[in-house]
Coordinates of C-alpha atoms in Angstrom, one line a residue:
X1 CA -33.6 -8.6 -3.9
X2 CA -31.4 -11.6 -4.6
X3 CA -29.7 -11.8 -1.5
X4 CA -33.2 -10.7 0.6
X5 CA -34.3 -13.9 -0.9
X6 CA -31.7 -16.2 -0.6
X7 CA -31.4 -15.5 3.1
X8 CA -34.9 -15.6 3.7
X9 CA -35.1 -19.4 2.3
X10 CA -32.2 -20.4 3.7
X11 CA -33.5 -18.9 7.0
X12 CA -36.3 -21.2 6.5
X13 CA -34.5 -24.3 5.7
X14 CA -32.4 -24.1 8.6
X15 CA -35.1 -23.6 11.0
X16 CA -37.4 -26.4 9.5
X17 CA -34.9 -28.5 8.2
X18 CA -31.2 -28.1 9.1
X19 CA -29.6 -27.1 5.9
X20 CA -26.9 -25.0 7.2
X21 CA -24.9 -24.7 3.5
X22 CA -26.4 -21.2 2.6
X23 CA -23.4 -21.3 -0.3
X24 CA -25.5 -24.4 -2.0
X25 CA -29.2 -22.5 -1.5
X26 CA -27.9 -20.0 -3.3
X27 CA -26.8 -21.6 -5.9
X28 CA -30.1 -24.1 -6.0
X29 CA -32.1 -20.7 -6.6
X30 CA -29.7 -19.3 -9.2
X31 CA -30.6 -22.5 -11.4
X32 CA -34.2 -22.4 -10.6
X33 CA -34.6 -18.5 -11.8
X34 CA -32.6 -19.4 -15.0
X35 CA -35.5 -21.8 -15.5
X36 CA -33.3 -25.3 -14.4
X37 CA -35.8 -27.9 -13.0
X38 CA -32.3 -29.6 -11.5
X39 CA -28.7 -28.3 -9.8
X40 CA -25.6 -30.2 -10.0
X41 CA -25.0 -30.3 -6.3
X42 CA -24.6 -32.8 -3.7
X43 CA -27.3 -34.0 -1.7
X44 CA -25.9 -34.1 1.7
X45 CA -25.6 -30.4 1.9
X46 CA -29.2 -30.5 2.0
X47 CA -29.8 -32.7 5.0
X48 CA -33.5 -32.8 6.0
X49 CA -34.7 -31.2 3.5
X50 CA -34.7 -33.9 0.8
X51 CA -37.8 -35.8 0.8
X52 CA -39.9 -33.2 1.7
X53 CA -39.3 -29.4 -0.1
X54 CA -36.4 -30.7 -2.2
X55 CA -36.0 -33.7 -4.2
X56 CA -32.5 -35.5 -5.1
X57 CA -32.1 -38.3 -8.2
X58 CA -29.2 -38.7 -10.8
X59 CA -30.1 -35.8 -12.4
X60 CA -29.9 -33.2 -9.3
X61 CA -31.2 -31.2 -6.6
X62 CA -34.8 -29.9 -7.4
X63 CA -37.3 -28.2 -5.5
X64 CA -39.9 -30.8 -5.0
X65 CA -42.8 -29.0 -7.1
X66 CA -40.4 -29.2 -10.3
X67 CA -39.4 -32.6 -9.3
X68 CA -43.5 -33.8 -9.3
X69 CA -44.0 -32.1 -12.4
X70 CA -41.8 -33.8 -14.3
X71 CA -42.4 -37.2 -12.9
X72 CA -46.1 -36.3 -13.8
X73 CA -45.9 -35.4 -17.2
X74 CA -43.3 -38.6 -17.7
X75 CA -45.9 -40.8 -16.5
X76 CA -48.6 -39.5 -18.7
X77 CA -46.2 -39.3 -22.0
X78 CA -45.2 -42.7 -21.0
X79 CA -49.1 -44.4 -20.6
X80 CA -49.4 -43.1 -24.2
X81 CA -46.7 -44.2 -25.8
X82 CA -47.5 -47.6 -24.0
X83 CA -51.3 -47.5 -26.2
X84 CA -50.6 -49.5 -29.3
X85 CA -50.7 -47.9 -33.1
X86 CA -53.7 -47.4 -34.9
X87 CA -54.0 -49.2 -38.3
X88 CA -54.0 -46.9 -41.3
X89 CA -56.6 -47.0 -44.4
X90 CA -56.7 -46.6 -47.6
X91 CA -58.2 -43.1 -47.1
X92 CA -55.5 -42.2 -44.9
X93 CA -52.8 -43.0 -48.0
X94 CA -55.0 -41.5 -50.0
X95 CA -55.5 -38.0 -48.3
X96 CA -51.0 -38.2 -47.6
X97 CA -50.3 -38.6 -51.3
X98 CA -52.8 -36.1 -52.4
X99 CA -51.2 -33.4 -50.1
X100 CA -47.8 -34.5 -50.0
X101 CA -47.3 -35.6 -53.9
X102 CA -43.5 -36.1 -53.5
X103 CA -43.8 -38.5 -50.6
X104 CA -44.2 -41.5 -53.0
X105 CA -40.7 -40.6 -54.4
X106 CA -38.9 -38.8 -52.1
X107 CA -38.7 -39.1 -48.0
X108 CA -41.1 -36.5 -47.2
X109 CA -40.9 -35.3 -43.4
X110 CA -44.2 -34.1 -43.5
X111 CA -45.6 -37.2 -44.6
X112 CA -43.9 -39.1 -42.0
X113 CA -45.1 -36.9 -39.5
X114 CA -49.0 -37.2 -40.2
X115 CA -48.3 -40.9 -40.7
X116 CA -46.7 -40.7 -37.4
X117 CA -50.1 -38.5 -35.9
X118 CA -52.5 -41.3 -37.0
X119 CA -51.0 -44.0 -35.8
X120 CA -50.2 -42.9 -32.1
X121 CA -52.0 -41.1 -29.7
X122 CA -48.7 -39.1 -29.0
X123 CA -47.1 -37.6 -31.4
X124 CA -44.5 -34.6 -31.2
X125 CA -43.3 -31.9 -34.6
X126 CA -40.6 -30.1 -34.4
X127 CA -39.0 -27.8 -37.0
X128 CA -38.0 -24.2 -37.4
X129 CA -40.5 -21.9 -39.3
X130 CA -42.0 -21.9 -42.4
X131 CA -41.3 -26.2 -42.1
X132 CA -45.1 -27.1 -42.5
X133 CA -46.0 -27.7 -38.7
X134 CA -49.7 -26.3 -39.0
X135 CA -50.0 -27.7 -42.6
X136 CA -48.8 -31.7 -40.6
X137 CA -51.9 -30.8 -38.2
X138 CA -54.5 -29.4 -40.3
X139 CA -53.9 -32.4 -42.3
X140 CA -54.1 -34.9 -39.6
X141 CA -57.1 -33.1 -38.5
X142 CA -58.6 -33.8 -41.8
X143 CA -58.0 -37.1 -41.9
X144 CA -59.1 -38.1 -38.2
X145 CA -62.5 -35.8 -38.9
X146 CA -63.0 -38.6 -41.9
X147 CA -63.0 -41.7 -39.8
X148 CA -64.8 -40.0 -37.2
X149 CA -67.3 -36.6 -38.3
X150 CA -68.3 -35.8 -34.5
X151 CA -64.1 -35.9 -33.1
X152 CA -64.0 -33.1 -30.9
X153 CA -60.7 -31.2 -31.8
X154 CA -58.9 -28.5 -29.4
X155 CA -56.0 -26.0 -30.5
X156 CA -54.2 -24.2 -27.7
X157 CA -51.1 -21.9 -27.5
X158 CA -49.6 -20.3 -24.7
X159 CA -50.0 -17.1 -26.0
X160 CA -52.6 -15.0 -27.1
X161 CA -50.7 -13.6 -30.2
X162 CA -50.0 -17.7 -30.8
X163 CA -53.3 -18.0 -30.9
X164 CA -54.4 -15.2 -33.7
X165 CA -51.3 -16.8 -35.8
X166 CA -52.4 -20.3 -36.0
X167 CA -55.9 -19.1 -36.7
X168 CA -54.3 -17.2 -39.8
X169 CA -52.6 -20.5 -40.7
X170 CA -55.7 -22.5 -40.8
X171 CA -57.2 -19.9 -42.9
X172 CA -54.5 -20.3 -45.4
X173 CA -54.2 -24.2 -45.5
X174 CA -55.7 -26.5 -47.6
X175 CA -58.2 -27.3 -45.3
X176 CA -62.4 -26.6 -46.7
X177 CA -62.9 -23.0 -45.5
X178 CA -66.1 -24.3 -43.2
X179 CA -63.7 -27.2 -41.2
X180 CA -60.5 -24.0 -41.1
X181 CA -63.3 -21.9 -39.6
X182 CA -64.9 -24.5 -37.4
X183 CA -61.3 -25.3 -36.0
X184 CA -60.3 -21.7 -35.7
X185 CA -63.2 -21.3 -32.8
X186 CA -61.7 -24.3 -31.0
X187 CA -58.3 -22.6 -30.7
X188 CA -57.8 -20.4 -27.6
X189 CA -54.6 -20.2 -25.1
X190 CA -54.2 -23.1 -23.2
X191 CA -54.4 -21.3 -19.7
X192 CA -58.3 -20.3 -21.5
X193 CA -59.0 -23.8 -22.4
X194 CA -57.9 -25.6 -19.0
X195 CA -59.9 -23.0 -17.4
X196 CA -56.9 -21.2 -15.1
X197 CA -58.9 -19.7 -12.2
X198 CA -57.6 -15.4 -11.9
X199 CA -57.4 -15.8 -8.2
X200 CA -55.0 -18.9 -8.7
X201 CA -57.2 -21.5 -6.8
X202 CA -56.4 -24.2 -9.7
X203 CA -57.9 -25.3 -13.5
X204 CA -61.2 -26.0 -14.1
X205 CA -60.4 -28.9 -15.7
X206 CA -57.9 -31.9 -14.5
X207 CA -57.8 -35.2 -14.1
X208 CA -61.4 -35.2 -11.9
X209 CA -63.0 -33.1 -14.8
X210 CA -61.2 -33.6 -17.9
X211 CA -61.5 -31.3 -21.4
X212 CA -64.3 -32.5 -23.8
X213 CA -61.3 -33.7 -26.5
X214 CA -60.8 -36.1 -28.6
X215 CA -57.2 -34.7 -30.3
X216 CA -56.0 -31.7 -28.6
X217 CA -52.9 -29.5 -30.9
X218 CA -50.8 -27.5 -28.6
X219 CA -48.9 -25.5 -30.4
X220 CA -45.2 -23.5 -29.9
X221 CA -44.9 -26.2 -26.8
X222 CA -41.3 -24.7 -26.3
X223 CA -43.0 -21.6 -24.5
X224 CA -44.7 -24.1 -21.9
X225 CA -43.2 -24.5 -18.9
X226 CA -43.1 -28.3 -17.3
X227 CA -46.2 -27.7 -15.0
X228 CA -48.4 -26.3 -17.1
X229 CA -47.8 -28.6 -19.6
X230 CA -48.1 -31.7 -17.1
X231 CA -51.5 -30.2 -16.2
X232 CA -52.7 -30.0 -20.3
X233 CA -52.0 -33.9 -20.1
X234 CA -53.5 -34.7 -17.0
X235 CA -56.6 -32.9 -18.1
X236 CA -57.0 -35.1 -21.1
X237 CA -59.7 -38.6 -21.4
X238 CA -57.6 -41.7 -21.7
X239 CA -58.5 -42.1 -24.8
X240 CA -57.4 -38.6 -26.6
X241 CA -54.8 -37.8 -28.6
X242 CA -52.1 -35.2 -28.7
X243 CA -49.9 -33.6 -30.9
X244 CA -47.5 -31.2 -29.9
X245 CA -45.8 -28.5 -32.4
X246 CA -42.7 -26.5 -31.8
X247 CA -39.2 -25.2 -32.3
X248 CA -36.8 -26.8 -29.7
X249 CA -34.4 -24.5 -31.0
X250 CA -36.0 -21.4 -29.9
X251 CA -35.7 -19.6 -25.9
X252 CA -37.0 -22.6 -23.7
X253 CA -40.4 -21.2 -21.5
X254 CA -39.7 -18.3 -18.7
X255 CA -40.7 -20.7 -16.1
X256 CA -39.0 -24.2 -15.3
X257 CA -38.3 -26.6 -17.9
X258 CA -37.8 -27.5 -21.1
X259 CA -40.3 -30.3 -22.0
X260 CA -40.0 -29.6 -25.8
X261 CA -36.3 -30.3 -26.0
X262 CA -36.5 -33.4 -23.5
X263 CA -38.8 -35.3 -25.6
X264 CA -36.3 -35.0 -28.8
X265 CA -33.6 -35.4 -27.0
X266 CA -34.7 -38.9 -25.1
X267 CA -36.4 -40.2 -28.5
X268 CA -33.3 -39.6 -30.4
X269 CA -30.8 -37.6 -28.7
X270 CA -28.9 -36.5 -32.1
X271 CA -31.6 -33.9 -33.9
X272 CA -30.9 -35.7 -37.4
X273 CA -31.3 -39.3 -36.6
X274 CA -34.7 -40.3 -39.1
X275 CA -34.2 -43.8 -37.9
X276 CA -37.5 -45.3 -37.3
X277 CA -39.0 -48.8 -35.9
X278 CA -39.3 -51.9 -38.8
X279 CA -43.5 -51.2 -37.7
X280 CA -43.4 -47.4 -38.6
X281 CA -41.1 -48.2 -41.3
X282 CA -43.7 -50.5 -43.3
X283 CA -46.9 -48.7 -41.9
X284 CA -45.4 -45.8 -44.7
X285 CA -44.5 -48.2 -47.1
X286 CA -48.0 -49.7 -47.3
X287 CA -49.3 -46.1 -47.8
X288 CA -47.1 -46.2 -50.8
X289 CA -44.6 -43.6 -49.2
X290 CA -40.8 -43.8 -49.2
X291 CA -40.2 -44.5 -45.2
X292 CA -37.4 -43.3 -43.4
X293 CA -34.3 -45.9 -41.9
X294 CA -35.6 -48.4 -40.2
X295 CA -33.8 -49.9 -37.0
X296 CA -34.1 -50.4 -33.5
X297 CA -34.7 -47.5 -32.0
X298 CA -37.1 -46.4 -28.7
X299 CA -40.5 -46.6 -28.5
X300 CA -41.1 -42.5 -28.3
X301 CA -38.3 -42.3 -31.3
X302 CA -41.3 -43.3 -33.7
X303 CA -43.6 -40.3 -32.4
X304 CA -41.0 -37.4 -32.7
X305 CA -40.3 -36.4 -36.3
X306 CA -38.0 -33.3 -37.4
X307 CA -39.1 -31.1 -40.2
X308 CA -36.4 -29.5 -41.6
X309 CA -37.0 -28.1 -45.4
X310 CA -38.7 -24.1 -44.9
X311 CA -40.5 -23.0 -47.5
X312 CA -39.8 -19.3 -46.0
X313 CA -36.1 -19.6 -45.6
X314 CA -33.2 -20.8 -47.8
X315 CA -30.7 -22.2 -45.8
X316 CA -27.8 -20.9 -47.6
X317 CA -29.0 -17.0 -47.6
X318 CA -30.5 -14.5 -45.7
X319 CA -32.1 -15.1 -42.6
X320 CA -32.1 -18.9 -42.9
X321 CA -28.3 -18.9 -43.7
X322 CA -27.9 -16.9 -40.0
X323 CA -30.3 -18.6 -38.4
X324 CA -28.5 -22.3 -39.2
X325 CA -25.5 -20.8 -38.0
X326 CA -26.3 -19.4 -34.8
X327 CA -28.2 -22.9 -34.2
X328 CA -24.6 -23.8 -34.6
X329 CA -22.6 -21.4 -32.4
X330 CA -21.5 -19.3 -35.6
X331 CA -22.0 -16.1 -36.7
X332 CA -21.8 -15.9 -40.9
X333 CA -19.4 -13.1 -42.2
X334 CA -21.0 -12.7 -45.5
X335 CA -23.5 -9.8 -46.3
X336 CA -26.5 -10.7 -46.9
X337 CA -29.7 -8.6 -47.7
X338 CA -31.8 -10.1 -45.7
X339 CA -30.5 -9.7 -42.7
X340 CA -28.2 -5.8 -42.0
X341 CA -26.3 -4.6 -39.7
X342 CA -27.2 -1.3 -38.1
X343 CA -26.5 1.4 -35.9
X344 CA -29.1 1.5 -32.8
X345 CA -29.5 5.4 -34.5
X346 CA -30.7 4.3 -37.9
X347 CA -32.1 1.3 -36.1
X348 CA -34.2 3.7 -34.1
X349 CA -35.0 5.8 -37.4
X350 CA -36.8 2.8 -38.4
X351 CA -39.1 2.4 -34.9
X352 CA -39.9 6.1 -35.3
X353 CA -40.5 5.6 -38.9
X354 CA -42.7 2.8 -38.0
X355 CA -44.2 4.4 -35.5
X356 CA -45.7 7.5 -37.5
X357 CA -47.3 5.1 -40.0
X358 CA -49.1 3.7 -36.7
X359 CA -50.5 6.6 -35.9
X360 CA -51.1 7.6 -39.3
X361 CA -53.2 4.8 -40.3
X362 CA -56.6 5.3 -41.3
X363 CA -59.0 2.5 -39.8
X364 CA -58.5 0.1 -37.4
X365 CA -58.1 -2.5 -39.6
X366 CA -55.2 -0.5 -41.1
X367 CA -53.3 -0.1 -38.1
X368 CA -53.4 -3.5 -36.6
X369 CA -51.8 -4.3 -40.3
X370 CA -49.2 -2.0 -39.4
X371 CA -48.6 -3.2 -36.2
X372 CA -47.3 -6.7 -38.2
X373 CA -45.2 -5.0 -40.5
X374 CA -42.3 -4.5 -37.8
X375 CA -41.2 -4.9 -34.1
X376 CA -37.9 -3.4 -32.4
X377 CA -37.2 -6.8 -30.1
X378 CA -34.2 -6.5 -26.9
X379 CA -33.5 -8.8 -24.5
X380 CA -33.5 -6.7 -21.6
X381 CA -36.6 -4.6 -19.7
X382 CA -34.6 -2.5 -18.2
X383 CA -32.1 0.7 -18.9
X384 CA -31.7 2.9 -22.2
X385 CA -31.6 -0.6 -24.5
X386 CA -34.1 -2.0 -22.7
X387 CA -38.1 -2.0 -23.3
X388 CA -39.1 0.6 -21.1
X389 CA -36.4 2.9 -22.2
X390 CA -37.0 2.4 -25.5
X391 CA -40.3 2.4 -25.2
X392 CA -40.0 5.9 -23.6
X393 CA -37.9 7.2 -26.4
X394 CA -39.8 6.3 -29.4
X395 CA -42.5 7.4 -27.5
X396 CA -41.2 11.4 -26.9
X397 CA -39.6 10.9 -30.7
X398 CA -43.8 10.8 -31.8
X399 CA -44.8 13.0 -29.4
X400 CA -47.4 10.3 -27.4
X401 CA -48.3 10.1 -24.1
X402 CA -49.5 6.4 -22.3
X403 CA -52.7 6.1 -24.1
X404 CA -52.6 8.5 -26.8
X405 CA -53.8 7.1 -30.2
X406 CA -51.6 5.4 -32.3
X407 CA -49.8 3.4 -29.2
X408 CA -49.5 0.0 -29.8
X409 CA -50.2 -2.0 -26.6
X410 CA -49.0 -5.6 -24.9
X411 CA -51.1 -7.3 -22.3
X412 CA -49.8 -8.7 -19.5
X413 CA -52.2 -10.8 -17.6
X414 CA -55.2 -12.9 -18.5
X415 CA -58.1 -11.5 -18.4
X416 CA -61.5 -13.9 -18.9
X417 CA -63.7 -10.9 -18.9
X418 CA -62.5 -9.0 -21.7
X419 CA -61.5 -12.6 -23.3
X420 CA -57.9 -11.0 -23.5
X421 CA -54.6 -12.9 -22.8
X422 CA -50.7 -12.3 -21.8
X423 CA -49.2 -11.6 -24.5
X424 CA -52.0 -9.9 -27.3
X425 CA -51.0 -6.9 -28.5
X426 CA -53.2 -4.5 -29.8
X427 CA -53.6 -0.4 -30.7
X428 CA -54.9 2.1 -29.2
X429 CA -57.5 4.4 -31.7
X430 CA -60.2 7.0 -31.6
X431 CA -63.8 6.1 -33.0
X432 CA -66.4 9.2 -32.4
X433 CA -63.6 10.9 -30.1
X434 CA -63.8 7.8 -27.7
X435 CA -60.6 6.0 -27.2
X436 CA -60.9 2.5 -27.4
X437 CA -58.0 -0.6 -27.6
X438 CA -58.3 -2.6 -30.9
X439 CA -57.1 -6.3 -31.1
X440 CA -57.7 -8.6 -34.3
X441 CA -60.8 -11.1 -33.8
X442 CA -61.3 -14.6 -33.8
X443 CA -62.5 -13.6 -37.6
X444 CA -59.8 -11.4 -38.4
X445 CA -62.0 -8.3 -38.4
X446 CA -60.7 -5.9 -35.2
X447 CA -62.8 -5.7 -32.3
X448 CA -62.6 -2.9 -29.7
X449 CA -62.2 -2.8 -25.9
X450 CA -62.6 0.3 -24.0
X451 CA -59.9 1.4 -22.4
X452 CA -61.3 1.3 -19.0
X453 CA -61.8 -2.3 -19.4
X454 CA -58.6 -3.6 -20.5
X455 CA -56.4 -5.5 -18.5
X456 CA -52.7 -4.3 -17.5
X457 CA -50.5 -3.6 -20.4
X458 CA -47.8 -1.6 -21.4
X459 CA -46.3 -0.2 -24.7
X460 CA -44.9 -2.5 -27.2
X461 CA -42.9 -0.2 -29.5
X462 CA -40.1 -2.1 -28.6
X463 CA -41.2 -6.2 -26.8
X464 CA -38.6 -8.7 -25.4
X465 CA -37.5 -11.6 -27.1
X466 CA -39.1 -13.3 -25.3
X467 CA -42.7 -12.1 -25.4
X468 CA -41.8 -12.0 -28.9
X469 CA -42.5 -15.5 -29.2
X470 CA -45.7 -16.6 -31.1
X471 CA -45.2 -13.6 -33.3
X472 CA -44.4 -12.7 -36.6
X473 CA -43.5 -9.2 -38.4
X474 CA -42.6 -8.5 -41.9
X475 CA -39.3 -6.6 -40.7
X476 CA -37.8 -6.9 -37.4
X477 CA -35.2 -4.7 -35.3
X478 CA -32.7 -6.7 -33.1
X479 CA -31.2 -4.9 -30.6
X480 CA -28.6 -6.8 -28.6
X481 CA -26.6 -4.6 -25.8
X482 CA -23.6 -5.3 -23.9
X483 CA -25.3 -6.8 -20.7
X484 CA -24.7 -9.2 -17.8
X485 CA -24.0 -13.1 -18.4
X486 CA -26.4 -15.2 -18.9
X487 CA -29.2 -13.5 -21.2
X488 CA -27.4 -13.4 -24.5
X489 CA -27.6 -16.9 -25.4
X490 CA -27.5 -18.6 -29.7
X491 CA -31.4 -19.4 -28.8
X492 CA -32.2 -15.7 -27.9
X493 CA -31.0 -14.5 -31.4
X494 CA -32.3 -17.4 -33.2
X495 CA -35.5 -16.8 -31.8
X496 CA -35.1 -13.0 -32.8
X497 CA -34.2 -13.3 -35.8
X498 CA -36.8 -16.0 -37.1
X499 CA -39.6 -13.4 -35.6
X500 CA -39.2 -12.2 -38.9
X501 CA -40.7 -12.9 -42.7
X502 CA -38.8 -10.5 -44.5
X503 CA -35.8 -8.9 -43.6
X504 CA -33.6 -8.2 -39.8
X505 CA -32.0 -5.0 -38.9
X506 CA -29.8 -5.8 -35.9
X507 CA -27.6 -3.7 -34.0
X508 CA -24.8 -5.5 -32.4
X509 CA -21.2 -5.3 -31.8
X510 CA -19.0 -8.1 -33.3
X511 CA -18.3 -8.6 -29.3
X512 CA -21.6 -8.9 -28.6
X513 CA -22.7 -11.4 -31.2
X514 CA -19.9 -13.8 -30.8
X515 CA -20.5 -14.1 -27.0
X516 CA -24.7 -14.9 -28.2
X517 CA -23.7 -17.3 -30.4
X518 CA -20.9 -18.9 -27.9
X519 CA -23.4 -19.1 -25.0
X520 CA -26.2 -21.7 -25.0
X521 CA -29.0 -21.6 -22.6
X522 CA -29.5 -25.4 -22.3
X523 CA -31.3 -26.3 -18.9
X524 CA -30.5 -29.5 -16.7
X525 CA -33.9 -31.1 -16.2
X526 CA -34.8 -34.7 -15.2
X527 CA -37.2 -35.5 -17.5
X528 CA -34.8 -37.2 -20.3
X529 CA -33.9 -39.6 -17.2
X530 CA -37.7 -40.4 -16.9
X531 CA -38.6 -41.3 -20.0
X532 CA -35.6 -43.3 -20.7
X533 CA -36.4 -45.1 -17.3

């Protein structure tokens, strides 16, 4: 399929434009299918087609669709970083001390970060979980709603699944349970908010018809690809504001880019740098906040903070312990209890183990539960170690066929109909001998789709890693095979392994793991170059 498709577009370019180097098409769509917005190759070996399909700067070759995207979400990030800070109150100081007590004390990373939220209209948080992302923007929601009652807030996700677990978080903040409530109904996908058309004629909304927003929240923005995420800007008044949450150590977005990263990287290039401008520096300290190192730093450097202490993790044990060291190319040697190492038999005892409760479970309610409590995650689709096959074998193992009750589903397309997304998984049950789907609701309570009506899916007994992404589970089940180059990468397992709240079963060889952890999936993108100027 490769090579069918490599000769068709460098049939193409010859005929249209004269590239004759099928050697350096092939290697332009190599790095575009590994997600890469740019190639490291020489723009004469692309003669006629640079200007028009492709597009050549310092950073690369790049087809010209990535290339505009990037130069349209640079402009956008730069107009707001260009709008001048907002003056704090009183009532803001008062509302950070009250929920972040230690911050008058201690340097507080949370703090910073909602300091950093209300005084720009850009503002991007990073951290690993369990940091305090969602607890940053409910609290900056809280405090913008107190200025101004009537702000019209918007959460978005790029998944489904994303979307149920940052309603859960609201639920749980500190936030009054009528404002968590009134925000969870604002939070959707971001594909349902910018109105995505199913025959892909465009959004709804853009620049010409822009989102009724005055703060939009887009959350796990290291799933969003360039594009999509240069259209969420574009779609956006002048005057709103935006704040994006993330990981930038987790697997980049399955299409182009890697926005999240970029922005980090050109505000401060090293991850740990705290340094801040003498502005943002003083704007804490007259909040009555210990501010971060001040100096001269860039403009963006002020609206991209770094959380870094979990209150889920411990950095020196269990699954925090391996997930700082894969972040750093290691692979601890120490047992821990948290995290064990299995054989893919007993790891497989536990999916059928898992399985049976599934299909044991009582009520609705009780099996969607179940469905949290643990996930079998590989990085392949395809083979015995992949998805389907192990989807197939749990599957004989219970004794199920597609559809039977007790199957726990995954989506996998947007649906506007059935108001279900790419991504939300579900379980399939029996009410009054009809089979029907069941997916947790906007309220937490399940609601039911008949099976006729539901978009494609397929079984998730065993998911990706990547369509893991958004989720949680109390236990998860890695499962890393010895596979071709390129997948097993340090921010495939760190992404697996921080799926989980409780405990990781994975089943690797020693092989296998130090090749993940050697391996990084780092993409070459122009955007840094953009925003540096």
């Amino acid at each position: 399929m490769a090579d069918a498709l490599t000769t068709l577009v460098a049939d193409h370019l010859r005929r249209r434009h004269g590239v004759t180097d099928t050697a350096a098409v092939a290697a332009l769509l190599e790095a575009v299918a590994a997600g890469h917005c740019r190639a490291d190759l020489a723009p004469n070996r692309f003669a006629g087609a640079i200007g028009t399909v492709l597009a050549a700067d310092g950073a690369g070759i790049a087809l010209g669709r990535h290339a505009r995207a990037e130069a349209r979400l640079a402009r956008r990030i730069t107009a707001l970083v260009a709008r001048p800070p907002t003056d704090l109150t009183d009532d803001d100081g008062a509302l950070v001390r009250a929920r972040f007590p230690g911050a008058a004390s201690a340097l507080d990373h949370q703090a910073v970060a909602v300091v950093a939220a209300l005084r720009h209209p850009l503002t991007v948080i990073t951290g690993g979980p369990g940091t305090g992302k969602t607890t940053v923007a409910a609290t900056v929601v809280e405090a913008l709603l107190a200025r101004q009652p009537d702000l019209a807030v918007l959460l978005a996700t790029p998944t489904g699944k994303a979307a149920a677990r940052l309603r859960e978080s609201l639920a749980t903040s500190r936030l009054p349970p009528d404002l968590a409530a009134r925000l969870a109904r604002r939070t959707a996908t971001l594909h349902r908010h910018l109105g995505v058309r199913p025959d892909g004629s465009g959004l709804r909304h853009h620049a010409g018809n822009p989102l009724a927003c005055d703060l939009l929240i887009l959350d796990e923005v290291s799933m969003i690809d360039v594009d999509m995420l240069a259209a969420a800007f574009e779609a956006l008044p002048p005057t709103a504001r935006v704040v994006l949450l993330g990981d930038r150590h987790q697997l980049a977005s399955v299409e182009a880019g890697y926005a999240l990263g970029d922005l980090a990287a050109a505000a401060r290039g090293e991850e740990y740098d705290d340094t801040v401008s003498p502005a943002f520096a003083a704007a804490c300290r007259a909040l009555g906040l210990i501010a971060p190192p001040q100096g001269t730093v860039p403009a963006l450097a002020d609206r991209v903070v770094t959380l870094r202490t979990s209150r889920r993790f411990h950095d020196d044990r269990g699954i925090g312990r391996w997930a700082r060291a894969v972040k750093g190319g290691m692979v601890p040697t120490s047992a821990e209890a948290e995290v064990r190492r299995v054989s893919v038999t007993d790891l497989l005892a536990e999916a059928e183990a898992h399985g049976r409760r599934l299909v044991q479970a009582a009520t609705p309610a009780a099996a969607l539960t179940a469905l949290t409590e643990f996930r079998l995650l590989t990085p392949i689709r395809n083979g015995r170690q992949g998805v389907i096959g192990l989807n197939r074998t749990l599957a004989t193992r219970l004794g199920l066929e597609p559809g039977d009750p007790g199957t726990p589903i995954l989506i996998t397309a947007n649906d506007a109909g059935t108001g279900l997304a790419n991504g939300d998984v579900g379980i399939i049950g029996t009410v009054d001998g009809h089979r029907q789907a069941w997916f947790p609701g906007d309220d937490g309570t399940p609601r039911a789709v008949a099976l006729r009506r539901l978009p494609p899916w397929e079984p998730a007994w065993a998911m990706t890693v990547h369509k893991s992404q958004g989720s949680e589970f109390a236990t998860v089940g890695i499962l890393l095979p010895e596979t071709e180059g390129g997948l097993l990468v340090r921010e495939l397992l760190y992404t697996a392994l921080t799926r989980a709240k409780r405990q990781v079963l994975l089943s690797a060889t020693d092989a296998v793991l130090t090749t993940c952890v050697a391996a990084t999936a780092a993409r070459r993108t122009g955007l840094v170059g953009l925003l540096r100027g």
